[in-house]
mmCIF file of C-alpha atoms (C1' of nucleotides) in Angstrom:
data_model
loop_
_atom_site.group_PDB
_atom_site.id
_atom_site.type_symbol
_atom_site.label_atom_id
_atom_site.label_comp_id
_atom_site.label_asym_id
_atom_site.label_seq_id
_atom_site.Cartn_x
_atom_site.Cartn_y
_atom_site.Cartn_z
ATOM 1 C CA MET A 1 -51.937 0.628 -6.368
ATOM 2 C CA SER A 2 -50.718 -2.044 -8.764
ATOM 3 C CA LEU A 3 -51.596 -2.213 -12.582
ATOM 4 C CA ARG A 4 -55.188 -3.403 -13.308
ATOM 5 C CA PHE A 5 -56.689 -5.391 -16.098
ATOM 6 C CA ARG A 6 -58.832 -3.175 -18.201
ATOM 7 C CA GLY A 7 -61.020 -3.803 -21.272
ATOM 8 C CA ASN A 8 -62.269 -6.596 -23.351
ATOM 9 C CA GLU A 9 -61.070 -8.388 -26.467
ATOM 10 C CA THR A 10 -61.804 -11.180 -28.882
ATOM 11 C CA GLN A 11 -58.787 -13.165 -29.889
ATOM 12 C CA GLY A 12 -58.328 -16.145 -32.230
ATOM 13 C CA ILE A 13 -57.428 -19.626 -31.344
ATOM 14 C CA ASP A 14 -55.358 -21.473 -33.945
ATOM 15 C CA GLY A 15 -55.020 -25.103 -34.790
ATOM 16 C CA LYS A 16 -52.485 -25.777 -31.996
ATOM 17 C CA GLY A 17 -54.525 -24.010 -29.418
ATOM 18 C CA ARG A 18 -52.533 -21.207 -29.071
ATOM 19 C CA VAL A 19 -54.084 -17.887 -27.827
ATOM 20 C CA SER A 20 -52.556 -14.396 -27.926
ATOM 21 C CA ILE A 21 -53.186 -12.669 -24.551
ATOM 22 C CA PRO A 22 -54.413 -9.129 -25.267
ATOM 23 C CA ALA A 23 -51.441 -6.874 -25.350
ATOM 24 C CA ASP A 24 -52.847 -4.577 -22.788
ATOM 25 C CA PHE A 25 -53.047 -7.361 -20.272
ATOM 26 C CA ARG A 26 -49.471 -8.447 -20.577
ATOM 27 C CA PRO A 27 -47.848 -5.689 -18.600
ATOM 28 C CA VAL A 28 -50.363 -6.479 -15.705
ATOM 29 C CA ILE A 29 -49.442 -10.155 -15.792
ATOM 30 C CA VAL A 30 -45.756 -9.275 -15.772
ATOM 31 C CA SER A 31 -46.024 -6.762 -12.897
ATOM 32 C CA GLY A 32 -48.002 -9.336 -10.815
ATOM 33 C CA ASP A 33 -45.177 -12.044 -11.371
ATOM 34 C CA HIS A 34 -42.456 -11.951 -8.677
ATOM 35 C CA ARG A 35 -40.485 -14.899 -9.995
ATOM 36 C CA MET A 36 -39.700 -13.151 -13.330
ATOM 37 C CA ALA A 37 -36.569 -11.636 -11.830
ATOM 38 C CA GLN A 38 -35.025 -15.010 -12.083
ATOM 39 C CA GLY A 39 -35.222 -14.967 -15.964
ATOM 40 C CA GLU A 40 -38.482 -17.093 -16.119
ATOM 41 C CA ARG A 41 -41.053 -16.038 -18.547
ATOM 42 C CA PRO A 42 -44.386 -14.318 -17.165
ATOM 43 C CA SER A 43 -46.977 -16.596 -16.021
ATOM 44 C CA PHE A 44 -50.276 -16.440 -14.358
ATOM 45 C CA VAL A 45 -53.003 -18.753 -13.067
ATOM 46 C CA ILE A 46 -56.061 -20.116 -14.961
ATOM 47 C CA VAL A 47 -58.846 -21.336 -12.412
ATOM 48 C CA TYR A 48 -61.323 -23.471 -14.507
ATOM 49 C CA GLY A 49 -63.269 -24.651 -11.600
ATOM 50 C CA THR A 50 -65.960 -27.275 -11.250
ATOM 51 C CA ARG A 51 -68.071 -28.784 -14.032
ATOM 52 C CA SER A 52 -70.578 -25.860 -13.886
ATOM 53 C CA GLN A 53 -68.162 -23.153 -14.400
ATOM 54 C CA ASN A 54 -68.524 -21.916 -17.944
ATOM 55 C CA HIS A 55 -65.636 -19.675 -18.250
ATOM 56 C CA LEU A 56 -62.139 -19.488 -17.059
ATOM 57 C CA LYS A 57 -60.788 -17.049 -14.426
ATOM 58 C CA CYS A 58 -57.341 -15.934 -14.745
ATOM 59 C CA TYR A 59 -55.187 -14.347 -11.726
ATOM 60 C CA THR A 60 -51.903 -12.826 -11.559
ATOM 61 C CA LEU A 61 -49.486 -14.818 -9.235
ATOM 62 C CA ARG A 62 -49.711 -12.146 -6.766
ATOM 63 C CA GLU A 63 -53.607 -12.131 -6.725
ATOM 64 C CA ILE A 64 -53.708 -15.866 -6.563
ATOM 65 C CA GLU A 65 -51.605 -15.779 -3.607
ATOM 66 C CA LYS A 66 -53.633 -13.411 -1.853
ATOM 67 C CA ILE A 67 -56.635 -15.784 -2.419
ATOM 68 C CA GLU A 68 -54.642 -18.548 -1.005
ATOM 69 C CA ALA A 69 -53.604 -16.566 2.010
ATOM 70 C CA ARG A 70 -57.352 -15.970 2.736
ATOM 71 C CA ILE A 71 -58.094 -19.733 2.278
ATOM 72 C CA GLU A 72 -55.473 -20.413 4.835
ATOM 73 C CA LEU A 73 -57.352 -18.299 7.438
ATOM 74 C CA MET A 74 -60.283 -20.792 7.298
ATOM 75 C CA ASP A 75 -60.796 -23.599 9.665
ATOM 76 C CA ASP A 76 -58.957 -26.687 8.686
ATOM 77 C CA GLY A 77 -61.135 -29.321 7.167
ATOM 78 C CA SER A 78 -64.284 -27.165 6.994
ATOM 79 C CA ASP A 79 -66.596 -27.777 4.134
ATOM 80 C CA ASP A 80 -66.191 -24.213 3.093
ATOM 81 C CA ARG A 81 -62.545 -24.465 3.045
ATOM 82 C CA GLU A 82 -62.674 -27.806 1.162
ATOM 83 C CA ILE A 83 -64.860 -26.268 -1.609
ATOM 84 C CA LEU A 84 -62.315 -23.420 -2.007
ATOM 85 C CA GLU A 85 -59.371 -25.512 -2.124
ATOM 86 C CA THR A 86 -60.962 -27.773 -4.791
ATOM 87 C CA ILE A 87 -61.631 -24.757 -6.919
ATOM 88 C CA PHE A 88 -58.470 -22.717 -6.402
ATOM 89 C CA HIS A 89 -55.992 -25.506 -5.954
ATOM 90 C CA GLY A 90 -57.566 -28.522 -7.429
ATOM 91 C CA SER A 91 -58.989 -26.878 -10.657
ATOM 92 C CA ALA A 92 -56.349 -24.422 -11.564
ATOM 93 C CA MET A 93 -53.183 -24.318 -13.542
ATOM 94 C CA THR A 94 -50.114 -22.158 -14.049
ATOM 95 C CA VAL A 95 -49.447 -21.121 -17.686
ATOM 96 C CA GLN A 96 -46.437 -19.284 -19.112
ATOM 97 C CA LEU A 97 -46.416 -16.762 -21.722
ATOM 98 C CA GLY A 98 -44.172 -17.140 -24.701
ATOM 99 C CA ASP A 99 -42.015 -14.596 -26.166
ATOM 100 C CA ASP A 100 -44.767 -13.771 -28.617
ATOM 101 C CA GLY A 101 -47.197 -13.079 -25.887
ATOM 102 C CA ARG A 102 -49.208 -16.410 -26.424
ATOM 103 C CA ILE A 103 -50.300 -19.272 -24.383
ATOM 104 C CA VAL A 104 -51.300 -22.716 -25.234
ATOM 105 C CA LEU A 105 -54.766 -23.575 -24.096
ATOM 106 C CA PRO A 106 -54.775 -27.240 -23.299
ATOM 107 C CA ALA A 107 -57.364 -29.287 -25.221
ATOM 108 C CA LYS A 108 -58.997 -30.234 -21.963
ATOM 109 C CA LEU A 109 -59.917 -26.561 -21.331
ATOM 110 C CA ARG A 110 -61.089 -26.065 -24.942
ATOM 111 C CA THR A 111 -63.354 -29.004 -24.721
ATOM 112 C CA LYS A 112 -64.711 -27.758 -21.460
ATOM 113 C CA LEU A 113 -65.681 -24.323 -22.700
ATOM 114 C CA ASP A 114 -66.807 -25.960 -26.085
ATOM 115 C CA LEU A 115 -64.486 -23.423 -27.904
ATOM 116 C CA GLY A 116 -64.330 -22.804 -31.585
ATOM 117 C CA ASP A 117 -61.703 -20.697 -33.054
ATOM 118 C CA LYS A 118 -62.409 -17.486 -31.035
ATOM 119 C CA ILE A 119 -62.210 -16.637 -27.406
ATOM 120 C CA PHE A 120 -63.452 -13.557 -25.424
ATOM 121 C CA PHE A 121 -61.328 -11.941 -22.886
ATOM 122 C CA ILE A 122 -62.856 -9.423 -20.326
ATOM 123 C CA ALA A 123 -61.298 -7.645 -17.327
ATOM 124 C CA GLY A 124 -62.600 -7.809 -14.009
ATOM 125 C CA ASN A 125 -61.214 -6.148 -10.866
ATOM 126 C CA ASP A 126 -58.194 -8.353 -9.929
ATOM 127 C CA HIS A 127 -58.437 -10.955 -12.709
ATOM 128 C CA PHE A 128 -59.761 -11.394 -16.269
ATOM 129 C CA LYS A 129 -62.157 -14.027 -17.628
ATOM 130 C CA MET A 130 -62.089 -16.028 -20.849
ATOM 131 C CA TRP A 131 -65.296 -17.059 -22.198
ATOM 132 C CA LYS A 132 -66.588 -18.727 -25.450
ATOM 133 C CA PRO A 133 -67.893 -15.663 -27.272
ATOM 134 C CA GLU A 134 -71.229 -17.138 -27.735
ATOM 135 C CA THR A 135 -71.608 -18.190 -24.090
ATOM 136 C CA TYR A 136 -70.730 -14.728 -23.102
ATOM 137 C CA ASP A 137 -73.311 -13.143 -25.181
ATOM 138 C CA ASP A 138 -75.955 -15.338 -24.234
ATOM 139 C CA PHE A 139 -75.295 -15.515 -20.403
ATOM 140 C CA GLU A 140 -73.336 -12.520 -19.336
ATOM 141 C CA ASN A 141 -73.881 -9.645 -21.660
ATOM 142 C CA ASP A 142 -77.505 -10.395 -22.037
ATOM 143 C CA ARG A 143 -77.796 -10.688 -18.176
ATOM 144 C CA THR A 144 -75.944 -7.430 -17.546
ATOM 145 C CA ASP A 145 -78.269 -5.586 -20.138
ATOM 146 C CA ALA A 146 -81.216 -7.042 -18.517
ATOM 147 C CA LEU A 147 -80.085 -6.082 -15.194
ATOM 148 C CA LEU A 148 -79.566 -2.617 -16.223
ATOM 149 C CA ARG A 149 -82.873 -2.432 -18.204
ATOM 150 C CA GLU A 150 -84.931 -3.455 -15.336
ATOM 151 C CA ARG A 151 -83.773 -0.525 -13.265
ATOM 152 C CA GLY A 152 -85.243 1.773 -15.785
ATOM 153 C CA ASP A 153 -84.094 4.039 -18.597
ATOM 154 C CA ARG A 154 -82.786 6.818 -16.536
ATOM 155 C CA PHE A 155 -80.816 4.439 -14.208
ATOM 156 C CA ASN A 156 -77.202 5.415 -13.616
ATOM 157 C CA PRO A 157 -75.004 2.624 -12.521
ATOM 158 C CA THR A 158 -72.734 4.846 -10.718
ATOM 159 C CA SER A 159 -75.540 5.058 -8.015
ATOM 160 C CA LEU A 160 -74.943 1.596 -7.036
ATOM 161 C CA LEU A 161 -71.484 2.569 -5.570
ATOM 162 C CA PRO A 162 -71.116 2.667 -1.786
ATOM 163 C CA LYS A 163 -69.514 5.793 -0.420
ATOM 164 C CA LEU A 164 -65.923 5.631 0.521
ATOM 165 C CA PRO A 165 -65.527 5.850 4.338
ATOM 166 C CA PRO A 166 -64.647 9.376 5.085
ATOM 167 C CA GLN A 167 -60.924 8.972 6.108
ATOM 168 C CA ALA A 168 -60.277 7.106 2.901
ATOM 169 C CA ALA A 169 -61.898 9.844 0.910
ATOM 170 C CA ALA A 170 -59.930 12.318 2.698
ATOM 171 C CA ALA A 171 -56.520 10.465 2.144
ATOM 172 C CA GLU A 172 -57.096 11.230 -1.530
ATOM 173 C CA MET F 1 -59.519 20.177 -3.938
ATOM 174 C CA SER F 2 -58.027 19.161 -7.239
ATOM 175 C CA LEU F 3 -58.456 20.761 -10.628
ATOM 176 C CA ARG F 4 -61.874 20.193 -12.327
ATOM 177 C CA PHE F 5 -63.006 19.788 -15.809
ATOM 178 C CA ARG F 6 -65.008 22.722 -17.303
ATOM 179 C CA GLY F 7 -66.369 23.751 -20.510
ATOM 180 C CA ASN F 8 -67.256 21.908 -23.759
ATOM 181 C CA GLU F 9 -65.655 21.668 -26.989
ATOM 182 C CA THR F 10 -65.967 20.016 -30.445
ATOM 183 C CA GLN F 11 -62.899 18.406 -31.893
ATOM 184 C CA GLY F 12 -62.011 16.666 -35.089
ATOM 185 C CA ILE F 13 -60.907 13.127 -35.690
ATOM 186 C CA ASP F 14 -58.468 12.458 -38.242
ATOM 187 C CA GLY F 15 -57.987 9.426 -40.537
ATOM 188 C CA LYS F 16 -56.061 7.674 -38.045
ATOM 189 C CA GLY F 17 -58.625 8.179 -35.286
ATOM 190 C CA ARG F 18 -56.485 10.838 -33.586
ATOM 191 C CA VAL F 19 -58.244 13.224 -31.433
ATOM 192 C CA SER F 20 -56.926 16.352 -29.714
ATOM 193 C CA ILE F 21 -57.967 16.490 -26.173
ATOM 194 C CA PRO F 22 -59.135 19.952 -25.327
ATOM 195 C CA ALA F 23 -56.298 22.061 -24.008
ATOM 196 C CA ASP F 24 -58.321 23.090 -20.816
ATOM 197 C CA PHE F 25 -58.584 19.435 -19.959
ATOM 198 C CA ARG F 26 -55.032 18.579 -20.140
ATOM 199 C CA PRO F 27 -53.833 20.152 -16.938
ATOM 200 C CA VAL F 28 -56.631 18.256 -15.045
ATOM 201 C CA ILE F 29 -55.612 15.024 -16.498
ATOM 202 C CA VAL F 30 -52.058 15.574 -15.656
ATOM 203 C CA SER F 31 -52.797 16.509 -12.054
ATOM 204 C CA GLY F 32 -55.162 13.301 -11.633
ATOM 205 C CA ASP F 33 -52.100 11.131 -12.930
ATOM 206 C CA HIS F 34 -50.033 9.912 -9.827
ATOM 207 C CA ARG F 35 -47.674 7.817 -11.971
ATOM 208 C CA MET F 36 -46.409 10.730 -14.168
ATOM 209 C CA ALA F 37 -43.392 11.020 -11.856
ATOM 210 C CA GLN F 38 -41.969 7.934 -13.414
ATOM 211 C CA GLY F 39 -41.448 9.695 -16.742
ATOM 212 C CA GLU F 40 -44.685 8.083 -18.381
ATOM 213 C CA ARG F 41 -46.926 10.470 -20.186
ATOM 214 C CA PRO F 42 -50.253 11.610 -18.711
ATOM 215 C CA SER F 43 -53.078 9.147 -19.128
ATOM 216 C CA PHE F 44 -56.737 8.574 -18.254
ATOM 217 C CA VAL F 45 -59.338 5.980 -18.552
ATOM 218 C CA ILE F 46 -62.170 5.908 -20.954
ATOM 219 C CA VAL F 47 -65.304 3.820 -19.892
ATOM 220 C CA TYR F 48 -67.231 2.839 -22.857
ATOM 221 C CA GLY F 49 -69.769 0.694 -20.877
ATOM 222 C CA THR F 50 -72.211 -1.848 -22.204
ATOM 223 C CA ARG F 51 -73.973 -1.955 -25.529
ATOM 224 C CA SER F 52 -76.489 0.675 -24.784
ATOM 225 C CA GLN F 53 -74.083 3.327 -23.548
ATOM 226 C CA ASN F 54 -74.022 5.942 -26.323
ATOM 227 C CA HIS F 55 -71.196 8.188 -25.102
ATOM 228 C CA LEU F 56 -67.840 7.708 -23.386
ATOM 229 C CA LYS F 57 -67.030 8.627 -19.927
ATOM 230 C CA CYS F 58 -63.504 9.513 -19.095
ATOM 231 C CA TYR F 59 -61.948 9.778 -15.689
ATOM 232 C CA THR F 60 -58.745 10.781 -14.418
ATOM 233 C CA LEU F 61 -56.659 7.931 -12.693
ATOM 234 C CA ARG F 62 -57.245 9.367 -9.366
ATOM 235 C CA GLU F 63 -60.885 9.147 -9.999
ATOM 236 C CA ILE F 64 -61.178 5.796 -11.539
ATOM 237 C CA GLU F 65 -59.144 4.523 -8.564
ATOM 238 C CA LYS F 66 -61.790 5.961 -6.165
ATOM 239 C CA ILE F 67 -64.354 4.142 -7.975
ATOM 240 C CA GLU F 68 -62.501 1.013 -7.992
ATOM 241 C CA ALA F 69 -61.954 1.419 -4.225
ATOM 242 C CA ARG F 70 -65.786 1.873 -3.795
ATOM 243 C CA ILE F 71 -66.271 -1.319 -5.960
ATOM 244 C CA GLU F 72 -63.962 -3.450 -3.657
ATOM 245 C CA LEU F 73 -66.372 -2.246 -0.711
ATOM 246 C CA MET F 74 -69.229 -4.327 -2.412
ATOM 247 C CA ASP F 75 -70.091 -7.931 -1.642
ATOM 248 C CA ASP F 76 -68.090 -10.430 -3.631
ATOM 249 C CA GLY F 77 -70.077 -11.828 -6.434
ATOM 250 C CA SER F 78 -73.326 -9.822 -5.962
ATOM 251 C CA ASP F 79 -75.117 -8.691 -8.904
ATOM 252 C CA ASP F 80 -74.626 -5.016 -8.479
ATOM 253 C CA ARG F 81 -70.909 -5.497 -8.008
ATOM 254 C CA GLU F 82 -70.863 -7.501 -11.151
ATOM 255 C CA ILE F 83 -72.478 -4.951 -13.096
ATOM 256 C CA LEU F 84 -70.100 -2.328 -12.025
ATOM 257 C CA GLU F 85 -67.142 -4.627 -12.585
ATOM 258 C CA THR F 86 -68.320 -5.253 -16.175
ATOM 259 C CA ILE F 87 -68.565 -1.458 -16.739
ATOM 260 C CA PHE F 88 -65.568 -0.118 -15.136
ATOM 261 C CA HIS F 89 -63.091 -2.821 -15.585
ATOM 262 C CA GLY F 90 -64.511 -4.842 -18.336
ATOM 263 C CA SER F 91 -65.517 -2.038 -20.711
ATOM 264 C CA ALA F 92 -62.823 0.620 -20.093
ATOM 265 C CA MET F 93 -59.449 1.306 -21.325
ATOM 266 C CA THR F 94 -56.438 3.435 -20.373
ATOM 267 C CA VAL F 95 -55.113 5.770 -23.139
ATOM 268 C CA GLN F 96 -51.923 7.840 -23.030
ATOM 269 C CA LEU F 97 -51.774 11.480 -24.205
ATOM 270 C CA GLY F 98 -49.103 11.912 -26.721
ATOM 271 C CA ASP F 99 -46.769 14.968 -26.591
ATOM 272 C CA ASP F 100 -49.064 16.882 -28.953
ATOM 273 C CA GLY F 101 -52.121 16.431 -26.649
ATOM 274 C CA ARG F 102 -53.777 13.873 -28.803
ATOM 275 C CA ILE F 103 -55.050 10.252 -28.148
ATOM 276 C CA VAL F 104 -55.983 7.714 -30.518
ATOM 277 C CA LEU F 105 -59.518 6.619 -30.260
ATOM 278 C CA PRO F 106 -59.507 2.948 -31.436
ATOM 279 C CA ALA F 107 -61.799 1.925 -34.353
ATOM 280 C CA LYS F 108 -63.911 -0.128 -31.982
ATOM 281 C CA LEU F 109 -65.089 2.964 -29.967
ATOM 282 C CA ARG F 110 -65.505 5.122 -33.177
ATOM 283 C CA THR F 111 -67.776 2.390 -34.468
ATOM 284 C CA LYS F 112 -69.666 1.991 -31.205
ATOM 285 C CA LEU F 113 -70.612 5.772 -31.090
ATOM 286 C CA ASP F 114 -70.844 5.798 -34.965
ATOM 287 C CA LEU F 115 -68.472 8.704 -34.967
ATOM 288 C CA GLY F 116 -67.757 10.812 -38.246
ATOM 289 C CA ASP F 117 -64.877 13.300 -38.229
ATOM 290 C CA LYS F 118 -66.101 15.270 -35.214
ATOM 291 C CA ILE F 119 -66.405 14.658 -31.646
ATOM 292 C CA PHE F 120 -68.189 16.432 -28.849
ATOM 293 C CA PHE F 121 -66.469 16.940 -25.280
ATOM 294 C CA ILE F 122 -68.362 17.973 -22.210
ATOM 295 C CA ALA F 123 -67.069 18.368 -18.729
ATOM 296 C CA GLY F 124 -68.747 16.706 -15.653
ATOM 297 C CA ASN F 125 -67.677 17.124 -12.259
ATOM 298 C CA ASP F 126 -64.965 14.547 -11.884
ATOM 299 C CA HIS F 127 -64.878 13.400 -15.379
ATOM 300 C CA PHE F 128 -65.714 14.432 -18.897
ATOM 301 C CA LYS F 129 -67.776 12.909 -21.694
ATOM 302 C CA MET F 130 -67.283 12.475 -25.362
ATOM 303 C CA TRP F 131 -70.277 12.149 -27.639
ATOM 304 C CA LYS F 132 -71.024 11.992 -31.306
ATOM 305 C CA PRO F 133 -72.110 15.661 -31.708
ATOM 306 C CA GLU F 134 -75.569 14.618 -33.211
ATOM 307 C CA THR F 135 -76.393 12.216 -30.464
ATOM 308 C CA TYR F 136 -75.553 14.773 -28.003
ATOM 309 C CA ASP F 137 -77.877 17.261 -29.632
ATOM 310 C CA ASP F 138 -80.543 14.581 -29.994
ATOM 311 C CA PHE F 139 -80.503 12.979 -26.509
ATOM 312 C CA GLU F 140 -78.789 15.196 -24.113
ATOM 313 C CA ASN F 141 -79.234 18.789 -24.863
ATOM 314 C CA ASP F 142 -83.089 18.083 -25.524
ATOM 315 C CA ARG F 143 -83.222 16.121 -22.297
ATOM 316 C CA THR F 144 -81.651 18.716 -20.096
ATOM 317 C CA ASP F 145 -83.830 21.407 -21.660
ATOM 318 C CA ALA F 146 -86.885 19.374 -21.067
ATOM 319 C CA LEU F 147 -85.891 18.645 -17.514
ATOM 320 C CA LEU F 148 -85.550 22.516 -17.025
ATOM 321 C CA ARG F 149 -88.716 23.296 -18.599
ATOM 322 C CA GLU F 150 -90.790 20.884 -16.715
ATOM 323 C CA ARG F 151 -89.898 22.883 -13.634
ATOM 324 C CA GLY F 152 -91.263 26.066 -15.067
ATOM 325 C CA ASP F 153 -90.082 29.450 -16.537
ATOM 326 C CA ARG F 154 -88.918 30.917 -13.221
ATOM 327 C CA PHE F 155 -86.867 28.096 -12.109
ATOM 328 C CA ASN F 156 -83.347 28.587 -11.069
ATOM 329 C CA PRO F 157 -81.112 25.434 -11.272
ATOM 330 C CA THR F 158 -78.915 26.760 -8.503
ATOM 331 C CA SER F 159 -81.981 26.131 -6.094
ATOM 332 C CA LEU F 160 -81.308 22.454 -6.459
ATOM 333 C CA LEU F 161 -77.978 22.712 -4.609
ATOM 334 C CA PRO F 162 -77.870 21.445 -1.143
ATOM 335 C CA LYS F 163 -76.285 23.611 1.284
ATOM 336 C CA LEU F 164 -72.509 22.801 2.483
ATOM 337 C CA PRO F 165 -72.406 21.771 6.075
ATOM 338 C CA PRO F 166 -71.198 24.763 8.084
ATOM 339 C CA GLN F 167 -67.672 23.752 8.785
ATOM 340 C CA ALA F 168 -66.913 22.560 5.298
ATOM 341 C CA ALA F 169 -68.169 25.898 3.991
ATOM 342 C CA ALA F 170 -65.658 27.728 6.313
ATOM 343 C CA ALA F 171 -62.713 25.385 5.307
ATOM 344 C CA GLU F 172 -63.257 26.606 1.823
ATOM 345 C "C1'" DA C 1 -53.022 51.825 -31.344
ATOM 346 C "C1'" DG C 2 -51.002 49.318 -34.898
ATOM 347 C "C1'" DG C 3 -48.224 46.055 -36.349
ATOM 348 C "C1'" DT C 4 -44.982 42.227 -35.458
ATOM 349 C "C1'" DA C 5 -43.095 38.370 -32.943
ATOM 350 C "C1'" DT C 6 -43.961 34.390 -30.124
ATOM 351 C "C1'" DT C 7 -46.338 30.855 -28.157
ATOM 352 C "C1'" DC C 8 -49.858 27.457 -28.065
ATOM 353 C "C1'" DC C 9 -52.788 24.668 -30.548
ATOM 354 C "C1'" DA C 10 -55.017 21.694 -34.099
ATOM 355 C "C1'" DT C 11 -53.843 18.646 -37.714
ATOM 356 C "C1'" DG C 12 -51.305 15.936 -41.413
ATOM 357 C "C1'" DG C 13 -47.753 12.513 -43.151
ATOM 358 C "C1'" DG C 14 -44.201 8.933 -42.858
ATOM 359 C "C1'" DA C 15 -40.849 5.483 -40.629
ATOM 360 C "C1'" DG C 16 -40.273 2.284 -37.475
ATOM 361 C "C1'" DA C 17 -42.169 -0.776 -33.623
ATOM 362 C "C1'" DT C 18 -45.605 -3.771 -31.846
ATOM 363 C "C1'" DC C 19 -48.899 -7.092 -32.408
ATOM 364 C "C1'" DA C 20 -51.901 -11.119 -34.089
ATOM 365 C "C1'" DT C 21 -51.196 -14.999 -36.373
ATOM 366 C "C1'" DG C 22 -49.343 -18.808 -39.278
ATOM 367 C "C1'" DG C 23 -45.982 -22.505 -40.314
ATOM 368 C "C1'" DG C 24 -41.968 -25.533 -40.102
ATOM 369 C "C1'" DA C 25 -38.353 -27.949 -37.215
ATOM 370 C "C1'" DA C 26 -36.863 -30.053 -33.205
ATOM 371 C "C1'" DG C 27 -37.838 -32.393 -28.876
ATOM 372 C "C1'" DC C 28 -40.803 -35.726 -26.186
ATOM 373 C "C1'" DA C 29 -44.013 -39.442 -25.116
ATOM 374 C "C1'" DA C 30 -46.642 -43.426 -26.324
ATOM 375 C "C1'" DT W 1 -42.729 -44.522 -35.828
ATOM 376 C "C1'" DT W 2 -46.803 -41.505 -35.048
ATOM 377 C "C1'" DG W 3 -48.914 -38.019 -32.697
ATOM 378 C "C1'" DC W 4 -48.291 -34.037 -29.652
ATOM 379 C "C1'" DT W 5 -46.055 -30.093 -27.898
ATOM 380 C "C1'" DT W 6 -42.504 -26.646 -27.689
ATOM 381 C "C1'" DC W 7 -39.511 -23.377 -29.789
ATOM 382 C "C1'" DC W 8 -38.097 -20.351 -33.548
ATOM 383 C "C1'" DC W 9 -38.863 -17.686 -37.794
ATOM 384 C "C1'" DA W 10 -41.804 -15.130 -41.019
ATOM 385 C "C1'" DT W 11 -45.479 -11.978 -42.469
ATOM 386 C "C1'" DG W 12 -49.114 -8.485 -43.008
ATOM 387 C "C1'" DA W 13 -51.672 -5.207 -40.501
ATOM 388 C "C1'" DT W 14 -52.076 -1.826 -37.253
ATOM 389 C "C1'" DC W 15 -50.338 1.341 -33.980
ATOM 390 C "C1'" DT W 16 -46.777 4.592 -32.111
ATOM 391 C "C1'" DC W 17 -43.633 7.937 -32.409
ATOM 392 C "C1'" DC W 18 -41.378 11.658 -34.424
ATOM 393 C "C1'" DC W 19 -41.508 15.505 -37.434
ATOM 394 C "C1'" DA W 20 -43.792 19.346 -40.126
ATOM 395 C "C1'" DT W 21 -47.250 22.848 -41.069
ATOM 396 C "C1'" DG W 22 -50.442 26.602 -40.816
ATOM 397 C "C1'" DG W 23 -53.477 29.166 -37.930
ATOM 398 C "C1'" DA W 24 -55.177 31.568 -33.908
ATOM 399 C "C1'" DA W 25 -54.364 33.828 -29.870
ATOM 400 C "C1'" DT W 26 -51.552 36.253 -27.170
ATOM 401 C "C1'" DA W 27 -47.528 39.047 -25.706
ATOM 402 C "C1'" DC W 28 -44.496 42.535 -27.177
ATOM 403 C "C1'" DC W 29 -42.602 46.652 -29.182
ATOM 404 C "C1'" DT W 30 -42.513 51.144 -31.164
#
DNA sequence: AGGTATTCCATGGGAGATCATGGGAAGCAA
DNA sequence: TTGCTTCCCATGATCTCCCATGGAATACCT
């Protein structure tokens, strides 16, 4: 099992569009970058997606390659495959971390998210997301809270988890 | 069967946010940490959850990975999965035990729980929880008592336990 | 049993490393 | 040139790591 992204963080964006990647995320990016051995600096992939996507989704090189492999399993020329190729190939970019752990967020993306001088990072399973803080609060945070609330006071999210298949549980 | 957390304890928080993990919990954390072999120090994961969560839930690495594996069984992009990812990936952090058995509780979490200079630990099954002592008294202690009371005077909690399936009971 | 040594534990402080962030100079493109 | 990008250096603030202390609990000795 490889390193995972964990946690969330708000970081500043300076006048040059530079953003510090949260320090906790950096080792994960490094460990997901196979090319590093050749003296390159660690990099990862930002998927900005279609017009309606209001956040950026970031994958390690290893993870994005897994996704690409899954796309290649799909039927050539199918609509579904086209959609995924447009998102993951056509609307994505590779960025490099500087020695100081920062990236430059291109003006195009800052405009797309309507970013000010702050950006919000939050870890997912195999990726992390970057949001305009206000957008996250309005859409995501409130939505999660609402979803939790509508299940009632005593609701324990852990109860949503499916059971592990018996042999996997035993392997532990 | 691995070691389990047991008991409860109130510990101090010093000016730097340092907290001694109860000595009884430490061997359990160590035994749940696979990476230890590589010379790392024992670590575990604190899940602090969404705004409404008024305590911290702490899992060994082994246990959190079980949870992550269960999340991965869920449908990509479903609401339920999003909630769990937000909680277990987006609102969690890995902490390392120092040689002296302490962790640093970041200011962010101390603020979230409104902690003073004391913190209350209580063991669960595969995890332990950390509470602001006063909050625990107000919410949890009272709640458990109330739940017990509403079952009547003679109620014996052990009667809630399901029976072990016969072969598992024998294996023990 | 009484007293003493030893270990483990909780807690505190200081030096050095890491991190977020800012600015200037050098390279590049229009 | 003019504007933009990349690289390098600088600076507080915070966080880590290491060392020190005193107390409690346990083991040990006589």
